[in-house]
mmCIF file of C-alpha atoms in Angstrom:
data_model
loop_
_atom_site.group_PDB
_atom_site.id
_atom_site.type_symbol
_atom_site.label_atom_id
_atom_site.label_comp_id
_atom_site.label_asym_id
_atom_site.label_seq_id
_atom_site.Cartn_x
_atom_site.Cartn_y
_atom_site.Cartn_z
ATOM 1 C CA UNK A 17 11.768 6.762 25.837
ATOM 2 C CA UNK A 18 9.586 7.884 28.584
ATOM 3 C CA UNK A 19 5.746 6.316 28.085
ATOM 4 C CA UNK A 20 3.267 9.270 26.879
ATOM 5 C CA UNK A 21 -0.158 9.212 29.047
ATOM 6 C CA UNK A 22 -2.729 11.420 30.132
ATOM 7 C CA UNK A 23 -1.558 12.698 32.908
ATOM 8 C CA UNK A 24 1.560 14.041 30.458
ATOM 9 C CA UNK A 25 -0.931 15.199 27.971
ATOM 10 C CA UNK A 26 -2.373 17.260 30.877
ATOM 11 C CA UNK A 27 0.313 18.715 32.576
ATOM 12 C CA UNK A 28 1.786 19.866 29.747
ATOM 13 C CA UNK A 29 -1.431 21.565 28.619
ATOM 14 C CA UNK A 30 -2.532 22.728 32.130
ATOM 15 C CA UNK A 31 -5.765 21.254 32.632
ATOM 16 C CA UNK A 32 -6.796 17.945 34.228
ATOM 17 C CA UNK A 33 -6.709 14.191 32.979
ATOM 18 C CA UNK A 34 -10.963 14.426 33.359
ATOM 19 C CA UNK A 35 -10.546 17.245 30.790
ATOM 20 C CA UNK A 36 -8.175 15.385 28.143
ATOM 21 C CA UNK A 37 -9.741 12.071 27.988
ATOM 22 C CA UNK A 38 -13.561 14.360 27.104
ATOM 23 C CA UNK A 39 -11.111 16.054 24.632
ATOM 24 C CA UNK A 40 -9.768 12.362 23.109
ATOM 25 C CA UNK A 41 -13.345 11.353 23.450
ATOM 26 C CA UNK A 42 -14.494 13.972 21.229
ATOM 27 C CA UNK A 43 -16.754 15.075 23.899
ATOM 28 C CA UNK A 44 -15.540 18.630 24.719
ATOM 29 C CA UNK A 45 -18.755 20.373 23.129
ATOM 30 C CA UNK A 46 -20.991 18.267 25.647
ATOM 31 C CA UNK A 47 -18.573 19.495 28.741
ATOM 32 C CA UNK A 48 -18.261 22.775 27.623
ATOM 33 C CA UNK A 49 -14.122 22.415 27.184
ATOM 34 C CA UNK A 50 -13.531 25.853 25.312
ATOM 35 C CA UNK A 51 -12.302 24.838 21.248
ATOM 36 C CA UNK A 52 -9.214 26.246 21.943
ATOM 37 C CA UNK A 53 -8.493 23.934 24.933
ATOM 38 C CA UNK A 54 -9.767 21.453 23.005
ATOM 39 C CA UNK A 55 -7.021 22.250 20.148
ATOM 40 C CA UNK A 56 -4.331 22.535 21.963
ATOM 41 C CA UNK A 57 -5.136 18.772 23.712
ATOM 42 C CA UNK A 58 -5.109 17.750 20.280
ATOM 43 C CA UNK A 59 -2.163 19.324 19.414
ATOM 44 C CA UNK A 60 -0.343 18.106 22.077
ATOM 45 C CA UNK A 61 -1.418 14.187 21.076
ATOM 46 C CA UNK A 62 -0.443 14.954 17.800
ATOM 47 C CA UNK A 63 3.180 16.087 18.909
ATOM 48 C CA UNK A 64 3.856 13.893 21.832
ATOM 49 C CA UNK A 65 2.287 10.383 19.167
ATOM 50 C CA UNK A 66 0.150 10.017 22.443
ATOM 51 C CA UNK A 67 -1.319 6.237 22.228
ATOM 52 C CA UNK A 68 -4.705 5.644 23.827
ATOM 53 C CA UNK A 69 -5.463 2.209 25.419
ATOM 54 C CA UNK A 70 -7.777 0.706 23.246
ATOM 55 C CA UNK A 71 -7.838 -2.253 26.014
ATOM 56 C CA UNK A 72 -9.288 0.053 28.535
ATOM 57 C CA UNK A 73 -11.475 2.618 26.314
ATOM 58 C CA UNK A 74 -13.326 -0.696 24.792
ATOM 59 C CA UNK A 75 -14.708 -1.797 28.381
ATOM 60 C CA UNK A 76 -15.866 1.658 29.182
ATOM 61 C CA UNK A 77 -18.207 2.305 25.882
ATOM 62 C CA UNK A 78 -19.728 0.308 23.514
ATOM 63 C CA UNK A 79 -17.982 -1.294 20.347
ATOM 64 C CA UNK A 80 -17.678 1.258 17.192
ATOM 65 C CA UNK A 81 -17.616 -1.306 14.375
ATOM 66 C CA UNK A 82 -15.331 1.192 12.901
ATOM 67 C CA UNK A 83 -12.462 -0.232 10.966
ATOM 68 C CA UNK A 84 -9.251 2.247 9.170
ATOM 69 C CA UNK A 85 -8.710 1.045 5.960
ATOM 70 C CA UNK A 86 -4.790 3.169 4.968
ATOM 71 C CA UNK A 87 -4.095 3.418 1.229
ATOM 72 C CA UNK A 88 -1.209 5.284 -0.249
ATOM 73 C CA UNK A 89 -2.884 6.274 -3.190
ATOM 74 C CA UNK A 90 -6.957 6.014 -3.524
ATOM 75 C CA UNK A 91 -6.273 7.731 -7.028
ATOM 76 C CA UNK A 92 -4.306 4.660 -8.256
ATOM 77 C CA UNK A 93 -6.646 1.927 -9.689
ATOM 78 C CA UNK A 94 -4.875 -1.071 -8.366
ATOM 79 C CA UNK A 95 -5.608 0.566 -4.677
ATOM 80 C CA UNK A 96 -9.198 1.957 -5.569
ATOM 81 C CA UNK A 97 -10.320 -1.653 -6.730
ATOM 82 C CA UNK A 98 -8.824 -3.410 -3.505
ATOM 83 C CA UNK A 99 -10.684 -0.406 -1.182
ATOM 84 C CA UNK A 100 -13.930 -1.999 -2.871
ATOM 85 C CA UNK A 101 -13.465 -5.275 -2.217
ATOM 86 C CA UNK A 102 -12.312 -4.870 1.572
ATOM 87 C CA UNK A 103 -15.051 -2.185 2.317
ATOM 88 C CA UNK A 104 -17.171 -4.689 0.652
ATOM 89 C CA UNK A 105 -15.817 -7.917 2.542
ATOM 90 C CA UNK A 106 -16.334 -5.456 6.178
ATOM 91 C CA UNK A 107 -19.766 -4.420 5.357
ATOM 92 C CA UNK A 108 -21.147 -8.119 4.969
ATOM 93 C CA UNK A 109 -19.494 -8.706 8.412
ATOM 94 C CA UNK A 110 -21.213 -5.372 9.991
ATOM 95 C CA UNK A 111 -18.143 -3.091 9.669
ATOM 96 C CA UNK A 112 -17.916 0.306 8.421
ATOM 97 C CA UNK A 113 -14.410 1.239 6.493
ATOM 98 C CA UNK A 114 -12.815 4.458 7.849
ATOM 99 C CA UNK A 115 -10.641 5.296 4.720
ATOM 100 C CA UNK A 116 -7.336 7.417 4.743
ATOM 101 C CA UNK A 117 -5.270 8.561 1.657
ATOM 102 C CA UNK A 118 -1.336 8.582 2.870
ATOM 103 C CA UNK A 119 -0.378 9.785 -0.528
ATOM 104 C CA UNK A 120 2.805 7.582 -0.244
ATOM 105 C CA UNK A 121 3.899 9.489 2.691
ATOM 106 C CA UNK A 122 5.053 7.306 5.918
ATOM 107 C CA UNK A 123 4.874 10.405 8.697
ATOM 108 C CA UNK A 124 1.264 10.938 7.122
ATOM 109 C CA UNK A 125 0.863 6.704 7.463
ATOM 110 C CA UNK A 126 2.293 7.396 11.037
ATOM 111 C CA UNK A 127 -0.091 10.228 11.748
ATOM 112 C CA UNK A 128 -3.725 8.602 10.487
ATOM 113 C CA UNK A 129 -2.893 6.123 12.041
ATOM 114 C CA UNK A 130 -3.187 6.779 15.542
ATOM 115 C CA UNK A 131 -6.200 9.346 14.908
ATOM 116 C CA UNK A 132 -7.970 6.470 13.700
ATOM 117 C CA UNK A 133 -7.032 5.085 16.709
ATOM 118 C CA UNK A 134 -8.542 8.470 18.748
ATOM 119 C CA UNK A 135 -11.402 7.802 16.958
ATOM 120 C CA UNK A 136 -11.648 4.359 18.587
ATOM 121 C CA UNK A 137 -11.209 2.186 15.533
ATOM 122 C CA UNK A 138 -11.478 -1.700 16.423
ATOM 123 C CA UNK A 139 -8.791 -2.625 13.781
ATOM 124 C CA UNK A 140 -6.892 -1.600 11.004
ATOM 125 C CA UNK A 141 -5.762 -2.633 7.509
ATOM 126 C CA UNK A 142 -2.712 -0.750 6.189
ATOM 127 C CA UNK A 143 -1.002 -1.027 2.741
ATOM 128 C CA UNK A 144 2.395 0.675 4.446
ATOM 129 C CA UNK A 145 5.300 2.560 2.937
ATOM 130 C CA UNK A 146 8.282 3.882 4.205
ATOM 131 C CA UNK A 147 10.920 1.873 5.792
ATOM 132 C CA UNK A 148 9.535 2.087 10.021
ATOM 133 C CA UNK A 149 7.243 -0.189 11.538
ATOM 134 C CA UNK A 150 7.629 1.318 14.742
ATOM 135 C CA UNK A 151 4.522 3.139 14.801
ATOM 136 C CA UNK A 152 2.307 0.492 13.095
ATOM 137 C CA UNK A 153 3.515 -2.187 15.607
ATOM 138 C CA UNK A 154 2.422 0.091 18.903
ATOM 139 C CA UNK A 155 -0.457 0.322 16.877
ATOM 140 C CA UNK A 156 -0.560 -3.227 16.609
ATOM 141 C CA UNK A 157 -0.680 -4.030 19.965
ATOM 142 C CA UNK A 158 -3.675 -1.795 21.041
ATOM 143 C CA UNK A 159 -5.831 -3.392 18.217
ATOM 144 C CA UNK A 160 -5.541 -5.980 15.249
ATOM 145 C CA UNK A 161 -3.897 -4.588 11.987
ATOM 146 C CA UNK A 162 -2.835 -6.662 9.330
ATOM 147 C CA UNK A 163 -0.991 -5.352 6.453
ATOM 148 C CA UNK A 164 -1.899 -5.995 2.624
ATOM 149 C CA UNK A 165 -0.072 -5.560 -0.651
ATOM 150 C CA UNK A 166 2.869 -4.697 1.141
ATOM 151 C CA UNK A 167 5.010 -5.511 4.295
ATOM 152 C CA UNK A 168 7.806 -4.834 6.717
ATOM 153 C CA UNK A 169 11.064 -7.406 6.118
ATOM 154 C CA UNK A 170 11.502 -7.593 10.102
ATOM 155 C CA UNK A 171 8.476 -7.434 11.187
ATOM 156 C CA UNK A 172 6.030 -9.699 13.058
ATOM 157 C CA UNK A 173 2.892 -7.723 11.249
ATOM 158 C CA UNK A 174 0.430 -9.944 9.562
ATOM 159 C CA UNK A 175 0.227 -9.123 6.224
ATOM 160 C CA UNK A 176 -1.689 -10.944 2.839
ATOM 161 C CA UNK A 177 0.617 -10.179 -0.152
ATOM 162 C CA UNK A 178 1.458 -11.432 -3.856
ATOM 163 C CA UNK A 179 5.196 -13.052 -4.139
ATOM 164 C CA UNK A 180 6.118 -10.084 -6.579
ATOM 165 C CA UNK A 181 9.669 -11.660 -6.994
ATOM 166 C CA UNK A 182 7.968 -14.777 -9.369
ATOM 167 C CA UNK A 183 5.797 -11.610 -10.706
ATOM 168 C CA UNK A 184 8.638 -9.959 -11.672
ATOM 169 C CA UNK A 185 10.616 -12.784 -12.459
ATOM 170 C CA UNK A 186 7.916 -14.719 -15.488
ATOM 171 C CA UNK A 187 7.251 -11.300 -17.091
ATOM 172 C CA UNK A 188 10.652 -11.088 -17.710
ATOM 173 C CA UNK A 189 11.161 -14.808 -18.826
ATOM 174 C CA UNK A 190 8.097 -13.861 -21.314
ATOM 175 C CA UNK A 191 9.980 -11.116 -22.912
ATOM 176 C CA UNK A 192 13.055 -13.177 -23.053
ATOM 177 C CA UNK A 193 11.227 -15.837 -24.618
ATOM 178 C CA UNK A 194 9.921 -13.586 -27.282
ATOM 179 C CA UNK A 195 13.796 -13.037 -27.999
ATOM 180 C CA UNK A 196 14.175 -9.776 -26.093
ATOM 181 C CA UNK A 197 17.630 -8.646 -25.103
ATOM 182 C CA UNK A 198 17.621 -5.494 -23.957
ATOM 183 C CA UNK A 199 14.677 -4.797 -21.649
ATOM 184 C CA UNK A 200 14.049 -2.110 -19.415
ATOM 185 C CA UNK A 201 12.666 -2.400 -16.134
ATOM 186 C CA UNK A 202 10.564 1.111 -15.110
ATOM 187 C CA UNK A 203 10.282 0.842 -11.247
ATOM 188 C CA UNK A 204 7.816 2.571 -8.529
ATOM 189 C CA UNK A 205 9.006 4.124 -4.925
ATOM 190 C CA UNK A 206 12.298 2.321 -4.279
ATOM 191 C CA UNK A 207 11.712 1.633 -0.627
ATOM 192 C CA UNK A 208 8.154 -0.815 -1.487
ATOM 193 C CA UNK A 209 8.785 -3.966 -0.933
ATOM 194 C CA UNK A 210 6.863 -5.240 -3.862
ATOM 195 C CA UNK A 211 8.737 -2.468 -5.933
ATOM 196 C CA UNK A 212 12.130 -4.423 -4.709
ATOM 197 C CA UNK A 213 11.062 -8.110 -4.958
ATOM 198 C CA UNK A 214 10.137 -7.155 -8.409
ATOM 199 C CA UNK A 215 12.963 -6.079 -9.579
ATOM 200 C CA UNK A 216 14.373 -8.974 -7.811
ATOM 201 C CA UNK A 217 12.988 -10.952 -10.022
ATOM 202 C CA UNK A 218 13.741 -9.022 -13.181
ATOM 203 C CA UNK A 219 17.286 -9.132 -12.083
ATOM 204 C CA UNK A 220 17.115 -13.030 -11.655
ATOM 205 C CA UNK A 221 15.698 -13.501 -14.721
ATOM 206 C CA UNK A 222 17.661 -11.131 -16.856
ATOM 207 C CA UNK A 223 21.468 -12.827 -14.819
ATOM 208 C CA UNK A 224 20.411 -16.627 -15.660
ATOM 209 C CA UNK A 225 20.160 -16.052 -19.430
ATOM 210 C CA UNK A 226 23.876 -14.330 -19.271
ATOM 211 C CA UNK A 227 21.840 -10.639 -19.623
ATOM 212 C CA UNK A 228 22.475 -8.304 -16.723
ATOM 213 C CA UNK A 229 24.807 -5.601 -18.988
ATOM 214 C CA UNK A 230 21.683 -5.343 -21.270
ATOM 215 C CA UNK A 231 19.311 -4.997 -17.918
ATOM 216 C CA UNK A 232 18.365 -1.167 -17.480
ATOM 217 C CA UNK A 233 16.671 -0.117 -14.335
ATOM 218 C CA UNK A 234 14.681 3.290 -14.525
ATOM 219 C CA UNK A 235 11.732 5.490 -12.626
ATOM 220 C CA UNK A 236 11.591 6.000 -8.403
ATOM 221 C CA UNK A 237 7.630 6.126 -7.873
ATOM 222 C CA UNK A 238 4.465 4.092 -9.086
ATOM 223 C CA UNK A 239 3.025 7.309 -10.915
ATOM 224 C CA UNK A 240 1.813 8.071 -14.831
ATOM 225 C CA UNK A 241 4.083 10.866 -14.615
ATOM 226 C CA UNK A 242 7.357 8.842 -13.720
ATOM 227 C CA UNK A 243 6.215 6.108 -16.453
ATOM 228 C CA UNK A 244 6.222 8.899 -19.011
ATOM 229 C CA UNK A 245 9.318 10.653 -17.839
ATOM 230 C CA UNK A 246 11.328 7.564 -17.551
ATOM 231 C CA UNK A 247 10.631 5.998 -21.170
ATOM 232 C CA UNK A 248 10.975 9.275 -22.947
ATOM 233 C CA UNK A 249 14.882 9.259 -21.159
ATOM 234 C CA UNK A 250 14.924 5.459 -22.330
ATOM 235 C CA UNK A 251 13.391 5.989 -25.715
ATOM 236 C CA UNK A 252 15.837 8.815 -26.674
ATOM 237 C CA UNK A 253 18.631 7.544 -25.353
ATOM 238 C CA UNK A 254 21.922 5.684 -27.763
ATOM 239 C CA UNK A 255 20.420 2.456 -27.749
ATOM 240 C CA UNK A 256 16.943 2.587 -26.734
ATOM 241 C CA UNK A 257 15.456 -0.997 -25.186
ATOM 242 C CA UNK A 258 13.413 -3.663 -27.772
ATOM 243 C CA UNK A 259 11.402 -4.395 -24.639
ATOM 244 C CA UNK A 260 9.831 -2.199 -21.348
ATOM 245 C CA UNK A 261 8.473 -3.930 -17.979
ATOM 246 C CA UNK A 262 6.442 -1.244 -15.987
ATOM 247 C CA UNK A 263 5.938 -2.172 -12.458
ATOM 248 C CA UNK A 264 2.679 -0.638 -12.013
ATOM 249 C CA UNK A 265 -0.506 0.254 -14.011
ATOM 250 C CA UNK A 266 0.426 3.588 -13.572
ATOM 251 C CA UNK A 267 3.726 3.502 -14.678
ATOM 252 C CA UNK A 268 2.267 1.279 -17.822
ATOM 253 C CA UNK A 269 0.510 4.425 -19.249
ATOM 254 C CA UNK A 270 2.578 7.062 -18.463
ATOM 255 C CA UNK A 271 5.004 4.513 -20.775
ATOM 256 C CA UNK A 272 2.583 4.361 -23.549
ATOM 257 C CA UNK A 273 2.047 7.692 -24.015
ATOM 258 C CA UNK A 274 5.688 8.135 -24.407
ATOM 259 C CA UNK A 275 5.959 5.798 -27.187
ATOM 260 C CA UNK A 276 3.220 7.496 -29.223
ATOM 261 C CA UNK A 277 4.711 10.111 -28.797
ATOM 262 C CA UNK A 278 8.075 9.173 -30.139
ATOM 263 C CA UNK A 279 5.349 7.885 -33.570
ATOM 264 C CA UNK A 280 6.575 4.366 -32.260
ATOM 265 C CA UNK A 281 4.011 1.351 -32.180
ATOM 266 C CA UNK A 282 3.120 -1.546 -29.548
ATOM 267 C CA UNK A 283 4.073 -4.295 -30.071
ATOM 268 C CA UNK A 284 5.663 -3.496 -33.770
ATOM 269 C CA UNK A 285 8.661 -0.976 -32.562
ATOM 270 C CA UNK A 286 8.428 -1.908 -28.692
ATOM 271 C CA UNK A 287 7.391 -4.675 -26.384
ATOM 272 C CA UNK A 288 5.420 -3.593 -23.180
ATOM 273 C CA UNK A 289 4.387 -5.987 -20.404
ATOM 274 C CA UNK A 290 2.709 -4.419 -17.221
ATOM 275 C CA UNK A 291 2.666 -5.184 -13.624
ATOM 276 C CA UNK A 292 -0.827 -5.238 -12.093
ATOM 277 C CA UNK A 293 -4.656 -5.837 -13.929
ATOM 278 C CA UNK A 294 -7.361 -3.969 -14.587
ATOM 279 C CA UNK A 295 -10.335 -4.383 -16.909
ATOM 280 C CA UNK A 296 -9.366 -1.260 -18.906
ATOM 281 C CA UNK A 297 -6.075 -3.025 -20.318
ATOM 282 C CA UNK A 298 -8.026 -4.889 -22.194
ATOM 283 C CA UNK A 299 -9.563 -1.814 -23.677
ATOM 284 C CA UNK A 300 -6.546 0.084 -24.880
ATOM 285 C CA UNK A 301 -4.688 -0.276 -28.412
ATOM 286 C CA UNK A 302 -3.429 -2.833 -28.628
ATOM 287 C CA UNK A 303 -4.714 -4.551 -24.726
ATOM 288 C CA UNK A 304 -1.780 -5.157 -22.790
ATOM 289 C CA UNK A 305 0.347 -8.239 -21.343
ATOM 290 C CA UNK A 306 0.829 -8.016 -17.899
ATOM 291 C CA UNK A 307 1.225 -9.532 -14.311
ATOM 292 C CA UNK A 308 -1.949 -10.095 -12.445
ATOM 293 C CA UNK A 309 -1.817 -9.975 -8.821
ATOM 294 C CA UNK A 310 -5.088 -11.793 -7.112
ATOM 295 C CA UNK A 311 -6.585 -8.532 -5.453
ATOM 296 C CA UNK A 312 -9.987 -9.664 -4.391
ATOM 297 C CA UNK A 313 -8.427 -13.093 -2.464
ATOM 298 C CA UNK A 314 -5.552 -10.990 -0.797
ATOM 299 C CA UNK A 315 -8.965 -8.241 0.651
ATOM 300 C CA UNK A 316 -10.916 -10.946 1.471
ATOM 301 C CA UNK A 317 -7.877 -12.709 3.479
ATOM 302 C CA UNK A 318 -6.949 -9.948 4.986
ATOM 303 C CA UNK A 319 -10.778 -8.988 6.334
ATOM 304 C CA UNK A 320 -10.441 -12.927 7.281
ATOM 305 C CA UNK A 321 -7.396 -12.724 9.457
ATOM 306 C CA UNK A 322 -8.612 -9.432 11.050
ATOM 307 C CA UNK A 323 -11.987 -10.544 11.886
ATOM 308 C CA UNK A 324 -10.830 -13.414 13.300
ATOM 309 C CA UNK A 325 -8.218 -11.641 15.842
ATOM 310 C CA UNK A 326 -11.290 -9.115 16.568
ATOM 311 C CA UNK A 327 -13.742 -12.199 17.212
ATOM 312 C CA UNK A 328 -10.885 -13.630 20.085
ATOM 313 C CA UNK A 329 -10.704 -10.137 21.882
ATOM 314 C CA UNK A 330 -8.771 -8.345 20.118
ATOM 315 C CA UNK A 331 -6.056 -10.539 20.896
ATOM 316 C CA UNK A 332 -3.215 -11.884 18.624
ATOM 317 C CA UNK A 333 -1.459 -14.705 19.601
ATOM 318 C CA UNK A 334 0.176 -15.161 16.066
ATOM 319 C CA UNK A 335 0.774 -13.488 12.888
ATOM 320 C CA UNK A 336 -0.660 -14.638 9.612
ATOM 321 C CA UNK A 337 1.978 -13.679 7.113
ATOM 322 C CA UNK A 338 0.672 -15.286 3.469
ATOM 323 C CA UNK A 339 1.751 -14.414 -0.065
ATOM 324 C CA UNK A 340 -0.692 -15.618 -3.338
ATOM 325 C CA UNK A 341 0.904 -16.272 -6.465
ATOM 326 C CA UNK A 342 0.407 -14.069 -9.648
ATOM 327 C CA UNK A 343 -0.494 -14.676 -12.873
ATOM 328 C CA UNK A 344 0.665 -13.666 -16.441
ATOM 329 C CA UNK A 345 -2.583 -12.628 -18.270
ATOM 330 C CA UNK A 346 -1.450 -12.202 -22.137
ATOM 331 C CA UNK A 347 -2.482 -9.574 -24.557
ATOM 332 C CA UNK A 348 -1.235 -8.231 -27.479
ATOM 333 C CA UNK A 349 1.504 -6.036 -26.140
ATOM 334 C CA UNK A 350 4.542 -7.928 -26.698
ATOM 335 C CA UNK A 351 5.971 -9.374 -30.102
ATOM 336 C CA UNK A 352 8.776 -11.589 -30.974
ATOM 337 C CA UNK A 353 12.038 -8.558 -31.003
#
């Protein structure tokens, strides 16, 4: 594919290189570029995915200590508590977070992406989804990014990450241990890598102790809503499971409000573990079982490995790709079946 630079941006636009870069710069309001030249540059970028040197921009002006910080979901608690702690980690270092809510949606990933990069970012950190890289490796060769909670298979992409297959794999054990049988497994957005290494590891678990036929796999998207949705289908179904595993927070209470609702009790009538911790789980009636992933080391590693490629010039000469091991953090939220 043909390389996308100014002078494209201009000629298909009609106005001169001088006139774009202003535009890119923000700076159109201090020439006097008319908005609606201005738009249409930036409508253009947009369309064309138009990549800006970073190199180049960064010896012509001075550094913005601006860093993008891309969640899928600032909504979901998990993702709100690791914004703190890397906003946090960035401002003791003399950063500023830029942060972007992709609402699970890769072309929107795609898209704040490189305006953060218009806006002259110095690095990013990205919790991705979708399936592509393409866009976040470009990226990743104008400035550092590293990726957190979540990764590309076939990627080069440093990334800081929990190994969600041993995750999934001891909640499961747990349940069996209590003497569970039939468990179901409520999963999040089917193309996550932590949603598949999960279930990975509920899989593993379930086909060592001779249980895969009694293994039931429900749910597409780390939401309350699918959590509800999914265990009312489960709940009402012929044989309705002793046990459920929800692979998110999220998912965990859209589950538990299903079971009241069926006049069911936890742990008495059904067993339910949790991926993910929060303070609040220990809160609810009765506080629940579930998989904690170390959130504060995996921000402040991934601040770490950033900083450091932004204190050698921006350069990378290799990736840091590190996963932390969970933990099972008990409650009362699962009883012998």
């Amino acid at each position: 594919m043909k390389k996308i630079t100014l002078n494209t941006i201009a000629k298909n636009c009609g106005c001169s290189v001088t006139t774009v870069s202003r535009v890119i710069n923000g700076n159109f309001e201090k020439y006097r570029i008319s908005r609606k030249m201005a738009e249409a540059v930036m409508a253009e970028v947009t369309r064309t995915g138009y990549i800006p040197s970073f190199t180049v921009q960064s010896l012509q002006s001075k550094r913005s200590r601006m860093i993008g910080l891309l969640l899928p979901s600032i909504a979901n608690p998990y993702f709100a508590d690791m914004a703190s702690h890397i906003v946090s980690e960035l401002y003791k270092s003399g950063y500023t977070a830029i942060l972007v809510d992709t609402m699970e949606d890769a072309a929107r990933l795609d898209r704040s992406a490189r305006a953060l990069l218009l806006r002259r970012v110095e690095g990013m950190i990205a919790v991705p989804c979708g399936q592509d890289p393409s866009v976040l490796e470009m990226i990743g060769k104008e400035v550092p990014l590293v990726l957190v909670d979540r990764f590309y298979e076939e990627s080069s992409l440093s990334y800081v990450t929990t190994n969600n297959f041993k995750g999934g794999y001891d909640a499961t054990r747990l349940l069996i241990g209590a003497g569970h049988r039939s468990i179901a497994c409520i999963q999040g957005a089917l193309d996550s890598m932590p949603n598949r290494e999960r279930v990975r590891g509920f899989m593993k678990a379930m086909g060592e102790e001779g249980l895969t036929e009694y293994a039931r796999l429900a749910g597409d998207e780390f939401s309350v809503q699918n959590g509800y949705l999914s265990a009312k289908l489960l709940l009402f179904g012929k044989e309705p499971p002793t046990a459920i595993f929800a692979l998110s927070n999220n998912i965990m209470l859209g589950t538990l409000k299903a079971i009241r609702e069926s006049d069911l009790s936890v742990p008495e009538d059904i067993s339910l573990i949790s991926f993910d911790d929060n303070l609040y789980m220990d809160y609810l009636t009765p506080s629940i079982t579930r998989v904690g992933q170390p959130v504060e080391n995996m921000a402040k590693l991934a601040v770490k490995i950033l900083l450091e490629h932004l204190d050698h010039n921006g350069t990378v000469s290799a990736s840091s790709q590190i996963r932390l091991l969970p933990s099972i953090i008990p409650g009362n939220s699962v009883a012998n079946a």
